[in-house]
Coordinates of C-alpha atoms in Angstrom, one line a residue:
M237 CA -4.3 -51.1 3.3
S238 CA -5.3 -47.3 3.6
Q239 CA -3.8 -44.9 1.2
T240 CA -1.4 -42.9 3.8
Q241 CA 0.2 -46.7 4.0
I242 CA 0.8 -47.4 0.5
P243 CA 4.5 -46.8 -0.5
I244 CA 5.1 -44.4 -2.7
D245 CA 7.0 -45.7 -6.1
K246 CA 8.2 -42.1 -7.5
V247 CA 9.1 -42.8 -10.7
L248 CA 5.8 -44.1 -10.5
V249 CA 4.6 -40.7 -9.9
S250 CA 6.6 -39.2 -13.6
I251 CA 5.0 -42.1 -15.4
L252 CA 1.2 -41.2 -14.1
Q253 CA 2.3 -37.1 -14.6
R254 CA 3.5 -37.9 -18.2
R255 CA 0.4 -39.8 -18.9
F256 CA -2.1 -37.6 -17.3
K257 CA -0.1 -35.3 -20.4
S258 CA 0.0 -37.8 -23.3
I259 CA -3.6 -38.4 -22.5
T260 CA -5.0 -34.9 -23.1
E261 CA -2.4 -34.6 -25.5
E262 CA -4.5 -37.6 -27.6
M263 CA -7.7 -35.9 -26.7
S264 CA -7.1 -32.7 -28.0
I265 CA -5.2 -34.9 -31.5
A266 CA -8.6 -36.9 -31.6
L267 CA -10.6 -33.4 -31.5
T268 CA -8.6 -31.4 -33.8
M269 CA -8.9 -34.3 -36.7
T270 CA -12.8 -34.4 -36.0
T271 CA -14.4 -31.8 -36.1
R272 CA -15.7 -29.1 -38.9
S273 CA -15.3 -25.2 -38.1
P274 CA -12.1 -24.2 -39.2
I275 CA -12.2 -22.4 -35.2
L276 CA -11.6 -25.7 -34.0
C277 CA -9.7 -27.8 -36.6
E278 CA -7.4 -25.3 -37.7
A279 CA -7.2 -22.6 -35.6
K280 CA -7.4 -25.1 -32.2
D281 CA -9.2 -22.6 -30.1
F282 CA -10.3 -25.2 -27.3
V283 CA -8.6 -26.9 -24.3
T284 CA -8.9 -30.7 -22.7
G285 CA -8.3 -32.2 -19.9
L286 CA -8.4 -34.3 -16.9
Y287 CA -9.8 -34.0 -13.3
D288 CA -10.1 -36.6 -10.7
R289 CA -13.5 -37.1 -8.8
S290 CA -13.6 -33.7 -7.1
G291 CA -13.1 -32.1 -10.0
K292 CA -9.3 -31.2 -9.1
M293 CA -7.1 -31.0 -12.5
L294 CA -4.2 -33.9 -13.4
E295 CA -3.5 -32.4 -16.6
Q296 CA -4.4 -30.5 -19.6
K297 CA -4.1 -29.4 -23.0
E298 CA -3.2 -25.8 -23.5
N299 CA -4.0 -24.9 -27.4
L300 CA -5.6 -22.2 -25.9
P301 CA -3.9 -21.6 -22.6
I302 CA -7.0 -18.4 -21.5
L303 CA -9.5 -21.7 -21.5
S304 CA -6.5 -23.7 -19.8
F305 CA -7.8 -22.8 -15.9
S306 CA -11.7 -22.7 -16.5
L307 CA -12.7 -26.1 -17.2
G308 CA -11.6 -27.1 -13.1
P309 CA -14.1 -24.6 -11.8
V310 CA -17.2 -25.6 -13.7
C311 CA -16.0 -29.3 -13.2
E312 CA -16.5 -28.7 -9.1
Y313 CA -19.5 -26.5 -9.5
I314 CA -21.8 -29.7 -11.4
I315 CA -19.9 -32.6 -8.8
K316 CA -22.3 -30.1 -6.5
Y317 CA -25.3 -29.3 -9.0
F318 CA -25.8 -32.9 -9.6
G319 CA -25.1 -34.6 -5.9
D320 CA -25.9 -37.9 -6.0
E321 CA -26.9 -38.2 -9.4
I322 CA -23.9 -38.6 -11.3
Y323 CA -24.2 -42.2 -13.4
P324 CA -21.6 -44.3 -15.5
G325 CA -22.8 -42.9 -19.4
D326 CA -23.5 -39.3 -18.0
V327 CA -22.9 -36.6 -20.6
I328 CA -23.1 -33.3 -19.5
F329 CA -23.0 -29.3 -21.6
H330 CA -21.8 -26.5 -19.7
N331 CA -21.3 -22.0 -21.0
D332 CA -23.3 -20.3 -18.8
V333 CA -20.7 -17.8 -17.7
F334 CA -22.9 -17.1 -14.5
S335 CA -21.9 -20.7 -12.8
M336 CA -18.3 -20.2 -13.3
G337 CA -17.9 -20.3 -17.1
N338 CA -15.3 -18.1 -18.6
Q339 CA -17.4 -16.8 -22.0
N340 CA -20.6 -17.7 -24.2
N341 CA -19.4 -19.4 -27.1
D342 CA -17.0 -21.4 -25.3
V343 CA -18.9 -24.6 -24.7
A344 CA -17.5 -28.0 -22.7
V345 CA -18.2 -31.0 -22.5
Y346 CA -17.9 -33.0 -19.2
K347 CA -17.8 -37.1 -18.7
P348 CA -17.3 -39.1 -15.3
I349 CA -15.1 -41.6 -15.3
F350 CA -16.4 -45.2 -13.0
F351 CA -14.5 -47.4 -11.5
K352 CA -16.1 -50.8 -11.2
D353 CA -19.3 -48.2 -10.1
T354 CA -16.5 -45.5 -8.0
L355 CA -16.3 -42.5 -9.7
V356 CA -12.4 -41.8 -10.1
G357 CA -12.1 -38.8 -12.2
W358 CA -13.2 -36.4 -15.4
A359 CA -12.7 -36.1 -18.4
A360 CA -13.8 -32.5 -19.9
C361 CA -13.2 -30.4 -23.2
K362 CA -14.4 -26.7 -24.3
G363 CA -14.4 -25.1 -27.7
H364 CA -15.2 -21.9 -29.3
Q365 CA -18.5 -23.0 -31.3
A366 CA -19.4 -21.2 -34.1
D367 CA -22.4 -19.9 -33.2
I368 CA -24.2 -20.2 -29.9
G369 CA -27.6 -18.3 -30.2
G370 CA -28.0 -14.7 -29.3
A371 CA -28.5 -11.8 -31.4
V372 CA -25.5 -12.2 -34.0
Q373 CA -24.7 -14.8 -36.2
G374 CA -21.3 -16.6 -34.4
G375 CA -22.1 -15.0 -30.8
Y376 CA -19.9 -11.7 -30.2
N377 CA -22.4 -8.7 -30.3
P378 CA -20.5 -5.6 -29.4
Q379 CA -23.9 -4.2 -28.9
A380 CA -25.3 -6.3 -26.6
T381 CA -26.2 -5.6 -23.1
E382 CA -27.1 -8.3 -21.2
V383 CA -26.4 -12.0 -21.7
W384 CA -29.6 -12.7 -23.6
Q385 CA -29.0 -10.6 -26.1
E386 CA -25.3 -12.6 -26.8
A387 CA -26.1 -16.3 -26.4
L388 CA -28.1 -19.6 -25.4
R389 CA -27.1 -19.6 -21.8
I390 CA -26.7 -23.5 -20.9
P391 CA -26.5 -23.9 -17.3
P392 CA -24.6 -27.9 -16.2
V393 CA -27.1 -30.6 -18.2
K394 CA -27.4 -34.0 -19.2
V395 CA -27.7 -34.2 -22.8
Y396 CA -26.7 -38.0 -21.9
E397 CA -27.8 -39.8 -19.0
K398 CA -27.0 -43.3 -18.0
G399 CA -25.4 -43.9 -21.8
K400 CA -29.1 -42.4 -23.3
V401 CA -29.1 -39.8 -25.0
R402 CA -32.1 -37.5 -24.2
K403 CA -33.0 -36.0 -27.6
D404 CA -35.4 -33.3 -25.9
V405 CA -32.9 -31.6 -24.3
W406 CA -30.3 -32.2 -26.9
D407 CA -33.2 -30.6 -29.6
L408 CA -34.3 -27.9 -27.1
I409 CA -30.0 -26.5 -27.2
F410 CA -29.4 -26.8 -31.6
A411 CA -33.0 -25.4 -31.8
N412 CA -31.3 -22.1 -30.7
I413 CA -27.9 -22.7 -32.4
R414 CA -27.7 -21.4 -36.2
L415 CA -25.6 -23.5 -37.5
D416 CA -25.8 -27.6 -38.4
M417 CA -21.8 -27.4 -37.8
V418 CA -22.2 -27.2 -33.7
A419 CA -23.6 -30.1 -32.9
Q420 CA -21.5 -32.0 -35.3
D421 CA -18.1 -29.7 -32.9
M422 CA -20.1 -30.8 -30.0
R423 CA -20.3 -34.6 -31.2
A424 CA -16.8 -34.9 -31.4
Q425 CA -15.7 -33.2 -28.3
I426 CA -17.5 -36.2 -26.7
G427 CA -15.5 -38.1 -28.7
S428 CA -12.4 -36.4 -26.8
C429 CA -14.0 -37.3 -24.0
V430 CA -14.8 -40.8 -24.6
V431 CA -10.7 -41.0 -25.2
G432 CA -10.0 -40.0 -22.1
E433 CA -12.0 -41.6 -20.4
R434 CA -10.4 -44.8 -21.7
G435 CA -7.0 -43.5 -21.5
L436 CA -7.4 -43.1 -17.8
L437 CA -9.0 -46.1 -16.7
A438 CA -6.3 -47.4 -18.4
L439 CA -4.1 -46.0 -15.5
V440 CA -6.6 -47.5 -13.0
E441 CA -7.1 -50.8 -14.2
K442 CA -3.0 -51.4 -14.5
Y443 CA -2.0 -49.6 -10.8
G444 CA -5.5 -49.9 -9.0
L445 CA -7.5 -47.5 -7.2
E446 CA -5.9 -47.3 -4.2
V447 CA -2.5 -46.9 -6.0
F448 CA -3.7 -44.6 -8.5
E449 CA -4.7 -42.0 -5.5
A450 CA -1.9 -42.3 -3.7
H451 CA 0.5 -41.5 -6.0
K452 CA -1.7 -38.4 -7.9
E453 CA -1.7 -37.2 -3.7
Y454 CA 1.9 -37.2 -4.3
L455 CA 1.9 -35.7 -7.3
F456 CA 0.1 -32.6 -6.3
D457 CA 2.3 -32.0 -3.4
S458 CA 5.0 -31.9 -5.0
T459 CA 4.0 -30.2 -7.7
E460 CA 3.1 -27.6 -4.8
K461 CA 5.9 -28.0 -3.8
M462 CA 8.3 -26.5 -7.0
M463 CA 5.4 -23.9 -7.2
K464 CA 6.0 -22.9 -3.5
A465 CA 9.5 -22.8 -4.6
E466 CA 9.2 -21.0 -7.0
I467 CA 7.4 -18.1 -5.7
R468 CA 10.0 -17.8 -2.8
S469 CA 12.3 -16.7 -5.4
I470 CA 10.9 -13.4 -5.4
P471 CA 11.5 -10.8 -3.0
N472 CA 8.5 -10.8 -0.5
G473 CA 5.9 -7.1 -0.7
I474 CA 3.2 -5.8 -1.9
Y475 CA 3.6 -4.2 -5.6
Q476 CA 0.8 -2.8 -7.9
G477 CA 0.0 -2.0 -11.4
E478 CA -2.6 -0.9 -13.5
S479 CA -3.3 -0.9 -17.2
T480 CA -6.9 0.9 -19.1
V481 CA -9.6 -0.9 -20.9
F482 CA -10.0 1.4 -23.7
Y483 CA -13.4 1.9 -25.0
D484 CA -16.5 -0.2 -23.8
G485 CA -18.2 0.1 -27.3
R486 CA -20.7 2.1 -26.5
T487 CA -19.5 5.8 -25.1
P488 CA -16.5 7.1 -27.4
G489 CA -13.2 7.7 -25.1
S490 CA -14.5 5.6 -22.3
T491 CA -11.6 4.1 -19.8
Y492 CA -11.4 1.6 -17.5
T493 CA -8.6 1.1 -15.1
I494 CA -7.6 -2.4 -14.2
R495 CA -6.1 -2.2 -10.7
V496 CA -3.6 -5.0 -9.2
K497 CA -1.9 -5.3 -5.5
I498 CA 0.4 -8.5 -5.5
A499 CA 1.1 -10.1 -2.1
V500 CA 4.2 -12.3 -2.1
E501 CA 4.2 -14.1 1.5
D502 CA 7.2 -16.3 1.2
E503 CA 5.8 -19.4 0.2
H504 CA 2.4 -17.6 -0.8
I505 CA 1.2 -14.9 -3.8
T506 CA -2.5 -13.3 -3.9
F507 CA -3.6 -11.0 -7.0
D508 CA -6.0 -8.8 -5.5
Y509 CA -8.5 -6.7 -8.0
S510 CA -10.5 -5.0 -5.7
G511 CA -9.3 -1.5 -6.4
T512 CA -10.2 -2.3 -10.2
D513 CA -12.9 0.0 -11.6
S514 CA -16.7 -1.0 -11.9
Q515 CA -18.4 -2.7 -14.7
T516 CA -20.0 -1.2 -18.0
D517 CA -23.2 -1.4 -18.9
G518 CA -22.5 -3.0 -22.7
F519 CA -20.4 -6.0 -23.3
V520 CA -17.3 -5.1 -22.4
N521 CA -16.8 -7.3 -19.1
G522 CA -15.0 -10.5 -18.1
T523 CA -16.0 -13.5 -15.9
Y524 CA -14.0 -14.4 -12.5
T525 CA -13.6 -17.7 -14.4
S526 CA -11.7 -15.8 -17.9
S527 CA -10.6 -13.4 -15.6
A528 CA -8.8 -16.0 -13.0
S529 CA -7.2 -17.7 -15.7
A530 CA -5.6 -14.5 -17.1
C531 CA -3.8 -14.1 -14.0
I532 CA -2.9 -17.6 -13.8
L533 CA -1.3 -18.1 -17.8
T534 CA 0.7 -15.2 -16.8
F535 CA 2.3 -15.8 -13.8
L536 CA 3.2 -18.9 -15.2
Q537 CA 5.4 -16.9 -17.8
M538 CA 7.5 -15.7 -15.1
V539 CA 8.5 -18.9 -13.3
N540 CA 9.8 -22.5 -14.0
P541 CA 8.2 -24.4 -17.2
D542 CA 8.3 -27.6 -15.9
I543 CA 6.2 -27.3 -13.6
P544 CA 3.1 -29.8 -14.0
H545 CA 0.1 -28.3 -14.8
N546 CA -2.5 -29.9 -11.9
D547 CA -3.9 -29.2 -8.8
G548 CA -0.8 -28.5 -7.0
M549 CA 0.2 -26.0 -9.3
V550 CA -2.9 -23.4 -8.0
R551 CA -2.9 -24.1 -4.9
P552 CA -0.1 -21.3 -3.3
I553 CA -1.8 -18.8 -5.4
D554 CA -5.1 -16.9 -4.5
I555 CA -7.6 -14.4 -6.9
I556 CA -9.6 -11.5 -5.6
I557 CA -11.6 -10.3 -8.3
P558 CA -15.2 -8.3 -6.5
Q559 CA -18.0 -9.3 -7.7
G560 CA -19.5 -6.1 -9.9
T561 CA -15.7 -5.1 -11.5
I562 CA -15.1 -5.3 -15.2
L563 CA -13.0 -8.4 -14.5
N564 CA -16.4 -9.7 -12.3
A565 CA -19.1 -8.6 -13.7
A566 CA -22.0 -9.3 -12.0
Y567 CA -25.4 -10.9 -13.5
P568 CA -27.3 -10.8 -16.2
A569 CA -24.7 -8.6 -17.8
A570 CA -23.3 -9.0 -21.2
T571 CA -19.8 -10.6 -20.8
T572 CA -18.9 -11.9 -24.3
Y573 CA -15.6 -9.3 -24.4
G574 CA -14.1 -11.3 -21.2
N575 CA -11.2 -13.2 -22.8
H576 CA -9.7 -10.5 -24.1
L577 CA -9.5 -8.3 -20.8
C578 CA -6.5 -10.9 -20.9
P579 CA -4.0 -8.5 -22.4
N580 CA -5.1 -5.9 -20.3
N581 CA -4.7 -7.9 -16.7
A582 CA -1.7 -8.7 -18.3
D583 CA -0.3 -5.8 -18.4
A584 CA -1.4 -5.0 -14.8
I585 CA 0.6 -7.6 -13.5
M586 CA 3.9 -7.0 -15.5
R587 CA 3.8 -3.2 -14.9
A588 CA 4.1 -4.8 -10.7
L589 CA 6.4 -7.2 -10.8
S590 CA 9.0 -5.7 -13.8
P591 CA 10.7 -3.8 -10.6
I592 CA 11.2 -6.6 -8.3
I593 CA 12.0 -9.7 -11.1
P594 CA 13.1 -7.9 -14.2
D595 CA 14.9 -11.0 -15.6
R596 CA 11.5 -12.3 -16.2
V597 CA 8.6 -10.5 -17.4
T598 CA 8.2 -9.5 -20.8
A599 CA 8.0 -6.6 -22.9
E600 CA 4.4 -5.6 -23.8
W601 CA 3.0 -8.1 -26.3
N602 CA 0.8 -6.6 -29.4
E603 CA -2.9 -5.8 -28.2
L604 CA -5.2 -7.2 -29.5
L605 CA -7.5 -6.3 -32.3
C606 CA -10.1 -9.0 -33.9
S607 CA -12.1 -9.5 -36.4
L608 CA -15.3 -11.8 -37.1
T609 CA -17.1 -12.0 -40.2
T610 CA -20.4 -13.9 -41.3
G611 CA -22.5 -14.3 -43.4
L612 CA -23.8 -16.5 -46.7
D613 CA -21.5 -18.5 -48.7
T614 CA -23.5 -18.2 -52.1
R615 CA -21.4 -20.8 -53.4
K616 CA -23.1 -23.5 -51.3
N617 CA -25.6 -21.2 -50.0
E618 CA -24.6 -22.0 -46.8
P619 CA -24.1 -20.0 -43.6
Y620 CA -20.5 -19.2 -42.1
V621 CA -18.8 -17.4 -40.0
D622 CA -15.1 -17.2 -39.6
I623 CA -12.5 -15.4 -37.0
C624 CA -9.9 -14.1 -38.5
F625 CA -6.9 -15.9 -36.6
M626 CA -4.7 -14.8 -39.5
G627 CA -5.0 -10.9 -39.1
L628 CA -5.1 -10.9 -35.4
K629 CA -1.3 -12.2 -34.8
G630 CA 1.1 -9.5 -33.6
G631 CA 4.1 -9.8 -32.2
S632 CA 5.0 -10.5 -28.5
G633 CA 7.0 -8.6 -26.5
A634 CA 10.5 -9.2 -25.7
I635 CA 12.3 -10.3 -22.8
K636 CA 15.7 -10.5 -21.4
G637 CA 17.7 -12.6 -23.8
V638 CA 15.2 -13.3 -26.2
D639 CA 13.4 -11.2 -29.0
G640 CA 9.6 -10.9 -29.4
Y641 CA 8.3 -13.9 -30.8
D642 CA 6.4 -13.1 -35.1
H643 CA 3.1 -13.2 -35.8
I644 CA 2.7 -15.1 -32.6
G645 CA -0.9 -13.7 -31.7
M646 CA -2.3 -12.5 -28.6
I647 CA -1.0 -13.0 -24.8
D648 CA -4.3 -15.0 -24.2
A649 CA -3.2 -17.7 -26.5
S650 CA 0.4 -17.4 -25.9
G651 CA 1.3 -18.9 -29.3
G652 CA -1.3 -21.9 -28.6
V653 CA -4.0 -20.3 -31.5
L654 CA -2.8 -21.7 -35.0
D655 CA -2.6 -20.0 -38.1
Q656 CA -5.5 -20.7 -40.8
D657 CA -4.6 -22.6 -43.9
Y658 CA -4.9 -19.9 -46.5
E659 CA -6.1 -22.5 -48.9
M660 CA -8.5 -24.1 -46.3
F661 CA -9.9 -20.3 -45.3
E662 CA -11.2 -19.4 -49.1
Q663 CA -12.8 -23.5 -48.8
Q664 CA -14.7 -22.3 -45.7
T665 CA -15.5 -19.0 -46.9
P666 CA -16.1 -17.0 -49.8
H667 CA -13.2 -14.6 -49.4
L668 CA -10.2 -14.6 -51.7
L669 CA -6.9 -13.8 -49.9
L670 CA -5.0 -10.9 -51.4
L671 CA -1.9 -10.7 -48.8
H672 CA -0.1 -12.2 -45.7
E673 CA 2.6 -10.8 -45.0
Y674 CA 5.4 -9.9 -42.1
W675 CA 4.9 -6.4 -40.8
T676 CA 8.0 -4.9 -41.5
D677 CA 9.3 -2.1 -39.1
S678 CA 6.4 -3.0 -36.8
A679 CA 8.3 -4.1 -33.5
G680 CA 9.4 -2.1 -31.0
A681 CA 13.0 -1.6 -30.6
G682 CA 15.9 -2.8 -27.7
T683 CA 18.4 -4.5 -26.6
W684 CA 16.2 -7.4 -27.5
R685 CA 13.6 -6.2 -29.8
G686 CA 9.9 -7.3 -29.9
G687 CA 8.3 -9.2 -32.6
L688 CA 6.6 -8.1 -35.6
G689 CA 3.4 -7.9 -36.7
V690 CA 2.0 -8.6 -40.1
E691 CA -0.9 -7.5 -42.8
T692 CA -3.8 -9.3 -44.3
K693 CA -5.3 -8.4 -47.1
F694 CA -8.2 -10.2 -48.8
R695 CA -11.6 -9.7 -50.8
L696 CA -14.9 -10.3 -49.0
G697 CA -17.2 -12.8 -51.0
G698 CA -20.7 -14.1 -50.6
A699 CA -24.0 -11.8 -49.3
K700 CA -25.5 -11.2 -46.3
T701 CA -22.0 -9.8 -44.2
K702 CA -21.2 -9.2 -41.3
L703 CA -18.0 -7.8 -39.3
V704 CA -18.3 -7.8 -36.3
T705 CA -14.6 -6.5 -34.6
F706 CA -13.9 -6.9 -31.1
G707 CA -10.1 -5.6 -29.4
D708 CA -8.6 -1.9 -28.3
G709 CA -5.2 -1.9 -29.9
D710 CA -5.8 1.2 -31.9
V711 CA -5.5 3.1 -29.1
E712 CA -1.9 2.3 -27.0
P713 CA 0.7 0.8 -28.8
A714 CA 2.4 -1.9 -26.9
F715 CA 5.3 -0.3 -24.2
G716 CA 8.4 -1.3 -23.7
V717 CA 10.5 -2.3 -20.6
H718 CA 13.1 -1.0 -19.4
G719 CA 14.4 1.6 -22.2
G720 CA 12.7 -0.8 -24.9
G721 CA 10.0 0.8 -27.9
E722 CA 6.9 0.1 -28.1
G723 CA 5.2 -1.1 -30.8
S724 CA 2.9 0.0 -33.5
L725 CA -1.0 0.3 -33.3
N726 CA -3.4 -2.2 -35.3
K727 CA -6.2 -1.5 -37.7
I728 CA -8.9 -2.6 -39.9
E729 CA -10.2 -1.3 -42.7
L730 CA -12.3 -1.5 -45.4
I731 CA -11.8 -0.6 -49.0
Y732 CA -15.7 -0.2 -51.0
P733 CA -15.2 -0.7 -55.1
D734 CA -15.2 3.3 -55.3
G735 CA -12.5 4.3 -53.4
T736 CA -14.7 5.1 -50.1
V737 CA -12.4 3.8 -46.7
Y738 CA -13.8 3.1 -43.4
L739 CA -12.0 2.5 -40.6
A740 CA -13.5 0.2 -38.0
T741 CA -13.8 1.0 -35.0
T742 CA -12.4 -1.3 -31.8
K743 CA -15.7 -3.0 -31.3
D744 CA -18.1 -2.5 -34.4
L745 CA -20.8 -4.2 -36.4
V746 CA -21.3 -3.1 -39.0
N747 CA -23.8 -4.8 -41.5
D748 CA -24.5 -5.6 -45.3
V749 CA -21.0 -5.5 -46.3
P750 CA -21.2 -5.5 -50.6
A751 CA -19.3 -8.1 -51.8
G752 CA -15.9 -6.8 -53.8
V753 CA -14.9 -5.2 -50.1
I754 CA -11.0 -4.8 -49.5
Y755 CA -10.5 -6.5 -45.9
Y756 CA -7.6 -4.7 -45.0
Q757 CA -5.9 -5.6 -41.1
Q758 CA -2.3 -4.2 -39.7
A759 CA -1.4 -6.3 -36.4
G760 CA 1.2 -4.8 -34.3
G761 CA 4.2 -5.5 -33.2
G762 CA 5.3 -6.2 -29.6
G763 CA 7.4 -3.6 -27.7
G764 CA 11.3 -3.6 -26.7
Y765 CA 13.7 -4.7 -24.0
G766 CA 16.2 -3.0 -23.1
D767 CA 18.4 0.0 -25.1
P768 CA 18.0 -0.3 -28.2
F769 CA 21.5 1.5 -28.9
K770 CA 23.1 -1.8 -26.6
R771 CA 21.4 -4.5 -29.2
N772 CA 24.2 -6.7 -30.9
P773 CA 25.5 -4.7 -34.1
E774 CA 25.3 -7.7 -36.5
L775 CA 21.7 -8.4 -35.1
V776 CA 20.8 -4.7 -36.7
R777 CA 22.5 -6.0 -39.4
R778 CA 20.8 -9.2 -40.2
D779 CA 17.3 -7.4 -39.6
V780 CA 18.5 -4.6 -42.2
R781 CA 19.2 -7.6 -45.0
N782 CA 15.7 -9.7 -44.1
G783 CA 14.0 -6.4 -44.6
V784 CA 13.2 -6.0 -40.6
V785 CA 14.5 -3.2 -40.1
P786 CA 14.7 -0.1 -42.9
L787 CA 18.7 1.9 -43.1
A788 CA 17.1 4.6 -41.0
K789 CA 15.2 3.2 -38.2
A790 CA 19.2 1.0 -37.9
R791 CA 20.7 4.5 -37.5
E792 CA 18.3 6.4 -35.3
D793 CA 16.7 3.3 -33.3
Y794 CA 19.9 1.3 -32.6
G795 CA 22.5 3.8 -33.7
V796 CA 24.4 1.4 -35.6
V797 CA 25.1 2.8 -39.5
I798 CA 25.1 0.0 -42.4
D799 CA 26.5 1.1 -46.3
P800 CA 23.2 0.7 -48.4
E801 CA 25.0 -1.7 -50.9
T802 CA 27.0 -4.4 -48.9
F803 CA 25.5 -4.3 -45.5
E804 CA 28.8 -3.8 -43.6
I805 CA 28.9 -2.3 -40.2
D806 CA 30.9 0.9 -40.6
M807 CA 32.1 0.0 -36.5
K808 CA 33.8 3.3 -36.3
E809 CA 30.8 5.6 -37.3
T810 CA 28.1 3.2 -34.9
E811 CA 30.7 3.6 -32.1
R812 CA 30.9 7.2 -32.2
L813 CA 27.0 7.4 -32.2
R814 CA 26.5 5.2 -29.8
S815 CA 28.9 6.8 -27.5
G816 CA 26.8 10.3 -28.2
K817 CA 29.9 12.3 -29.9
V818 CA 27.3 12.5 -33.1

């Protein structure tokens, strides 16, 4: 019986869609429980996914959304690269940004899935590795001008072939990576793919290959219809937006503009970045894959959240990003910063669509400012790498009807990157945590306020400490929309024992920071949505009582007068103030 003759059971279609999702979640759990690096087991800076035999997405578990749409393009590339030389038992590594990778540190594992000697799908996962070679331990090198100064490039390479490890290839890769835990974490990623392989094979064995293929295609087609319906709800037209990238890490005061032209035509949408500025000569560049992922995850925030994430979802979306622009740098450019251009990309999209779908866009999320510390943990005489996920988690922008999320993190993570456990932070690094709490009065005012940012302080320990920073969140606060107020700026300071304060730049590399220096970071709040004077006074009172908004700001920003002793609202004075009579 041909695939087109197989009757479609819509209940089975739904079962398969949910099972695909649960398998990727099982892969995610397995990876969380078996990795060593806190970047993976604590923050969950990884993605797991299933793909069909052509490399088309079946489902994914989006722990970190910026990675979520980066596995499929590489899977298709790998299929073309190896051609007929793909066998049961193969395991393939990849990170190369010039063959559809998104970031050097984000190393992927692909495992082909065979049913009775027939390729039926792929299991894959990609995680941010604690080191990937290059000039700086940890992978972020603000002084890089070309890819070889950033990382070991791994084009598609088999580390297992027909079930047998290729020891020479394995040793070649890990001889160029500083930390032993990376090899252990890559083994955990292989294990995650084995979990995916077992799950998908169980489905094919239960229902048969022809039934599986027919229902998979029906699922893709149904998902495509759902996305087309969402696009139809946006008025036809061409909409333009832009945003600014501040400081390329090499030329102080430098700026670059991201320009997007969004064309909506019935059931199809195109994002065209042809007007975007040229690439930089430093590491502040993106790859096509990282930039396309940023575009998709931003658009998904404006549509039905129940749309399944498979190939059908992206069929009505075209993304044009010319090579040689800051969002798609040409070989051999440095590109480690690329994932972190997502906030700027999202800003341009939000500004373009805000006038036509105002109820769906958010105010701006806190702009990014990250840090990485690396050095020697003298307690163990072992090297360590830590990305301070605690400190970078600012607030999200508000949306109509809902305040922004407090302490959620960057928009490219969309809440997927988890906080570090305090005790684990002190075990896995030589640092001592002193302060980590909400940063009060950091959010933009509005009918719905932005989310709060955080303050973080710890004492550096160990030896040979390097501090790397990346982002541009100290220049422009998160903007508000439709009358909402701005969020707050970020900063990172190093406070030395003699009282000297070093204010880090946003693309900094500070060497040999001595033990005892205090690291202090403020991650700002998100922008507000709507006129603050229209905010429910009771919500303002609640924020004042909780210490989120000072009394003076309640009056100044929101026009709400509150008694400092009883916290009761003076409704008469509030009405007079809001009416403009005072």
